[in-house]
């Protein structure tokens, strides 16, 4: 799958990249909304999944997810956060609680 990952913390971003790449997913990494926008243009990629930190710099994960869903119909959104996932669920998106395990990440992405 083609997965856009937007996560500000380099160690977390790197770990997600390793985990998903091992599962043969095509991963595009970004540390901010602005990097994500540029990466999608640079890679000419239509993601199938957006894995977004809820507090990512730029416009926030929820606002960016709404923009992505309009731009890429059928996009699956997974919001990562340390808190509850009620806001994600209300919008019909999946939620992945931080910290998460390899299995939890794979299950969220490959369900």
PDB file of C-alpha atoms in Angstrom:
ATOM      1  CA  UNK A   1       0.000   0.000   0.000  1.00  0.00           C
ATOM      2  CA  UNK A   2       1.017   3.623  -0.499  1.00  0.00           C
ATOM      3  CA  UNK A   3       1.134   5.249   2.922  1.00  0.00           C
ATOM      4  CA  UNK A   4       1.705   8.889   3.801  1.00  0.00           C
ATOM      5  CA  UNK A   5       3.130   9.201   7.328  1.00  0.00           C
ATOM      6  CA  UNK A   6       3.129  12.625   8.986  1.00  0.00           C
ATOM      7  CA  UNK A   7       4.888  12.549  12.365  1.00  0.00           C
ATOM      8  CA  UNK A   8       7.006  15.334  13.870  1.00  0.00           C
ATOM      9  CA  UNK A   9       9.259  13.220  16.091  1.00  0.00           C
ATOM     10  CA  UNK A  10      12.175  11.739  14.081  1.00  0.00           C
ATOM     11  CA  UNK A  11      12.564   8.546  16.186  1.00  0.00           C
ATOM     12  CA  UNK A  12       8.853   7.747  15.887  1.00  0.00           C
ATOM     13  CA  UNK A  13       8.817   8.579  12.165  1.00  0.00           C
ATOM     14  CA  UNK A  14      11.879   6.382  11.595  1.00  0.00           C
ATOM     15  CA  UNK A  15      10.416   3.459  13.547  1.00  0.00           C
ATOM     16  CA  UNK A  16       7.148   3.635  11.593  1.00  0.00           C
ATOM     17  CA  UNK A  17       9.108   3.710   8.331  1.00  0.00           C
ATOM     18  CA  UNK A  18      11.079   0.600   9.291  1.00  0.00           C
ATOM     19  CA  UNK A  19       7.992  -1.291  10.446  1.00  0.00           C
ATOM     20  CA  UNK A  20       5.913  -0.520   7.361  1.00  0.00           C
ATOM     21  CA  UNK A  21       8.743  -0.970   4.871  1.00  0.00           C
ATOM     22  CA  UNK A  22       9.393  -4.441   6.303  1.00  0.00           C
ATOM     23  CA  UNK A  23       5.791  -5.230   5.425  1.00  0.00           C
ATOM     24  CA  UNK A  24       6.474  -4.146   1.808  1.00  0.00           C
ATOM     25  CA  UNK A  25       4.496  -0.896   1.981  1.00  0.00           C
ATOM     26  CA  UNK A  26       5.553   2.180   0.005  1.00  0.00           C
ATOM     27  CA  UNK A  27       6.043   4.861   2.673  1.00  0.00           C
ATOM     28  CA  UNK A  28       6.331   8.617   2.199  1.00  0.00           C
ATOM     29  CA  UNK A  29       7.543  10.388   5.349  1.00  0.00           C
ATOM     30  CA  UNK A  30       6.959  13.959   6.437  1.00  0.00           C
ATOM     31  CA  UNK A  31       7.638  15.872   9.652  1.00  0.00           C
ATOM     32  CA  UNK A  32       4.972  18.523   9.030  1.00  0.00           C
ATOM     33  CA  UNK A  33       1.940  19.282   6.920  1.00  0.00           C
ATOM     34  CA  UNK A  34       4.080  21.418   4.635  1.00  0.00           C
ATOM     35  CA  UNK A  35       6.566  18.585   4.097  1.00  0.00           C
ATOM     36  CA  UNK A  36       3.680  16.225   3.402  1.00  0.00           C
ATOM     37  CA  UNK A  37       2.232  18.528   0.750  1.00  0.00           C
ATOM     38  CA  UNK A  38       5.631  18.798  -0.947  1.00  0.00           C
ATOM     39  CA  UNK A  39       6.262  15.048  -0.700  1.00  0.00           C
ATOM     40  CA  UNK A  40       2.990  14.188  -2.406  1.00  0.00           C
ATOM     41  CA  UNK A  41       3.906  16.500  -5.282  1.00  0.00           C
ATOM     42  CA  UNK A  42       7.530  15.319  -5.455  1.00  0.00           C
ATOM     43  CA  UNK A  43       6.562  11.646  -5.486  1.00  0.00           C
ATOM     44  CA  UNK A  44       3.465  12.170  -7.656  1.00  0.00           C
ATOM     45  CA  UNK A  45       1.714   9.860  -5.230  1.00  0.00           C
ATOM     46  CA  UNK A  46      -1.923   9.218  -4.415  1.00  0.00           C
ATOM     47  CA  UNK A  47      -1.807   7.665  -0.957  1.00  0.00           C
ATOM     48  CA  UNK A  48      -4.139   4.853  -0.014  1.00  0.00           C
ATOM     49  CA  UNK A  49      -3.617   5.504   3.704  1.00  0.00           C
ATOM     50  CA  UNK A  50      -2.699   8.633   5.638  1.00  0.00           C
ATOM     51  CA  UNK A  51      -1.150   7.952   9.045  1.00  0.00           C
ATOM     52  CA  UNK A  52      -1.216  11.326  10.788  1.00  0.00           C
ATOM     53  CA  UNK A  53      -0.183  12.590  14.182  1.00  0.00           C
ATOM     54  CA  UNK A  54      -3.086  14.608  15.558  1.00  0.00           C
ATOM     55  CA  UNK A  55      -0.815  17.455  16.719  1.00  0.00           C
ATOM     56  CA  UNK A  56       1.418  17.725  13.662  1.00  0.00           C
ATOM     57  CA  UNK A  57       2.728  21.170  12.744  1.00  0.00           C
ATOM     58  CA  UNK A  58       1.054  23.128   9.976  1.00  0.00           C
ATOM     59  CA  UNK A  59      -2.694  22.921  10.345  1.00  0.00           C
ATOM     60  CA  UNK A  60      -3.163  19.967  12.686  1.00  0.00           C
ATOM     61  CA  UNK A  61      -3.836  16.354  11.839  1.00  0.00           C
ATOM     62  CA  UNK A  62      -7.632  16.578  11.713  1.00  0.00           C
ATOM     63  CA  UNK A  63      -7.733  19.605   9.413  1.00  0.00           C
ATOM     64  CA  UNK A  64      -5.109  18.102   7.120  1.00  0.00           C
ATOM     65  CA  UNK A  65      -6.927  14.759   7.069  1.00  0.00           C
ATOM     66  CA  UNK A  66     -10.118  16.498   5.948  1.00  0.00           C
ATOM     67  CA  UNK A  67      -8.191  18.199   3.159  1.00  0.00           C
ATOM     68  CA  UNK A  68      -6.575  14.914   2.085  1.00  0.00           C
ATOM     69  CA  UNK A  69      -9.910  13.085   2.014  1.00  0.00           C
ATOM     70  CA  UNK A  70     -11.299  15.754  -0.330  1.00  0.00           C
ATOM     71  CA  UNK A  71      -8.189  15.520  -2.516  1.00  0.00           C
ATOM     72  CA  UNK A  72      -7.986  11.701  -2.532  1.00  0.00           C
ATOM     73  CA  UNK A  73     -11.465  10.131  -2.388  1.00  0.00           C
ATOM     74  CA  UNK A  74     -11.385   6.714  -0.740  1.00  0.00           C
ATOM     75  CA  UNK A  75      -8.330   7.568   1.376  1.00  0.00           C
ATOM     76  CA  UNK A  76      -8.189   5.713   4.696  1.00  0.00           C
ATOM     77  CA  UNK A  77      -7.158   7.945   7.580  1.00  0.00           C
ATOM     78  CA  UNK A  78      -5.500   6.736  10.771  1.00  0.00           C
ATOM     79  CA  UNK A  79      -4.965   9.349  13.480  1.00  0.00           C
ATOM     80  CA  UNK A  80      -2.151   8.743  15.977  1.00  0.00           C
ATOM     81  CA  UNK A  81      -2.342  10.359  19.415  1.00  0.00           C
ATOM     82  CA  UNK A  82      -1.650   9.774  23.078  1.00  0.00           C
ATOM     83  CA  UNK A  83      -5.222  10.632  24.081  1.00  0.00           C
ATOM     84  CA  UNK A  84      -8.589   9.135  23.231  1.00  0.00           C
ATOM     85  CA  UNK A  85      -9.793   8.637  19.693  1.00  0.00           C
ATOM     86  CA  UNK A  86     -13.336   9.987  19.970  1.00  0.00           C
ATOM     87  CA  UNK A  87     -12.753  12.838  17.510  1.00  0.00           C
ATOM     88  CA  UNK A  88     -11.298  10.458  14.919  1.00  0.00           C
ATOM     89  CA  UNK A  89     -14.170   7.991  15.336  1.00  0.00           C
ATOM     90  CA  UNK A  90     -16.772  10.733  14.890  1.00  0.00           C
ATOM     91  CA  UNK A  91     -15.221  11.496  11.488  1.00  0.00           C
ATOM     92  CA  UNK A  92     -15.145   7.811  10.534  1.00  0.00           C
ATOM     93  CA  UNK A  93     -11.375   7.508  10.832  1.00  0.00           C
ATOM     94  CA  UNK A  94      -9.299   4.903  12.602  1.00  0.00           C
ATOM     95  CA  UNK A  95      -7.345   5.744  15.742  1.00  0.00           C
ATOM     96  CA  UNK A  96      -3.967   4.419  16.847  1.00  0.00           C
ATOM     97  CA  UNK A  97      -3.029   5.148  20.457  1.00  0.00           C
ATOM     98  CA  UNK A  98       0.581   6.101  21.155  1.00  0.00           C
ATOM     99  CA  UNK A  99       2.749   4.373  22.128  1.00  0.00           C
ATOM    100  CA  UNK A 100       1.875   1.425  19.912  1.00  0.00           C
ATOM    101  CA  UNK A 101       3.471  -1.906  19.122  1.00  0.00           C
ATOM    102  CA  UNK A 102       4.548  -3.263  15.749  1.00  0.00           C
ATOM    103  CA  UNK A 103       1.484  -5.543  15.750  1.00  0.00           C
ATOM    104  CA  UNK A 104      -0.897  -2.659  16.561  1.00  0.00           C
ATOM    105  CA  UNK A 105       0.542  -0.575  13.719  1.00  0.00           C
ATOM    106  CA  UNK A 106       0.342  -3.439  11.237  1.00  0.00           C
ATOM    107  CA  UNK A 107      -3.214  -4.282  12.311  1.00  0.00           C
ATOM    108  CA  UNK A 108      -4.303  -0.646  11.893  1.00  0.00           C
ATOM    109  CA  UNK A 109      -2.740  -0.375   8.440  1.00  0.00           C
ATOM    110  CA  UNK A 110      -3.566  -3.815   7.052  1.00  0.00           C
ATOM    111  CA  UNK A 111      -7.085  -4.335   8.373  1.00  0.00           C
TER     112      UNK A 111
END
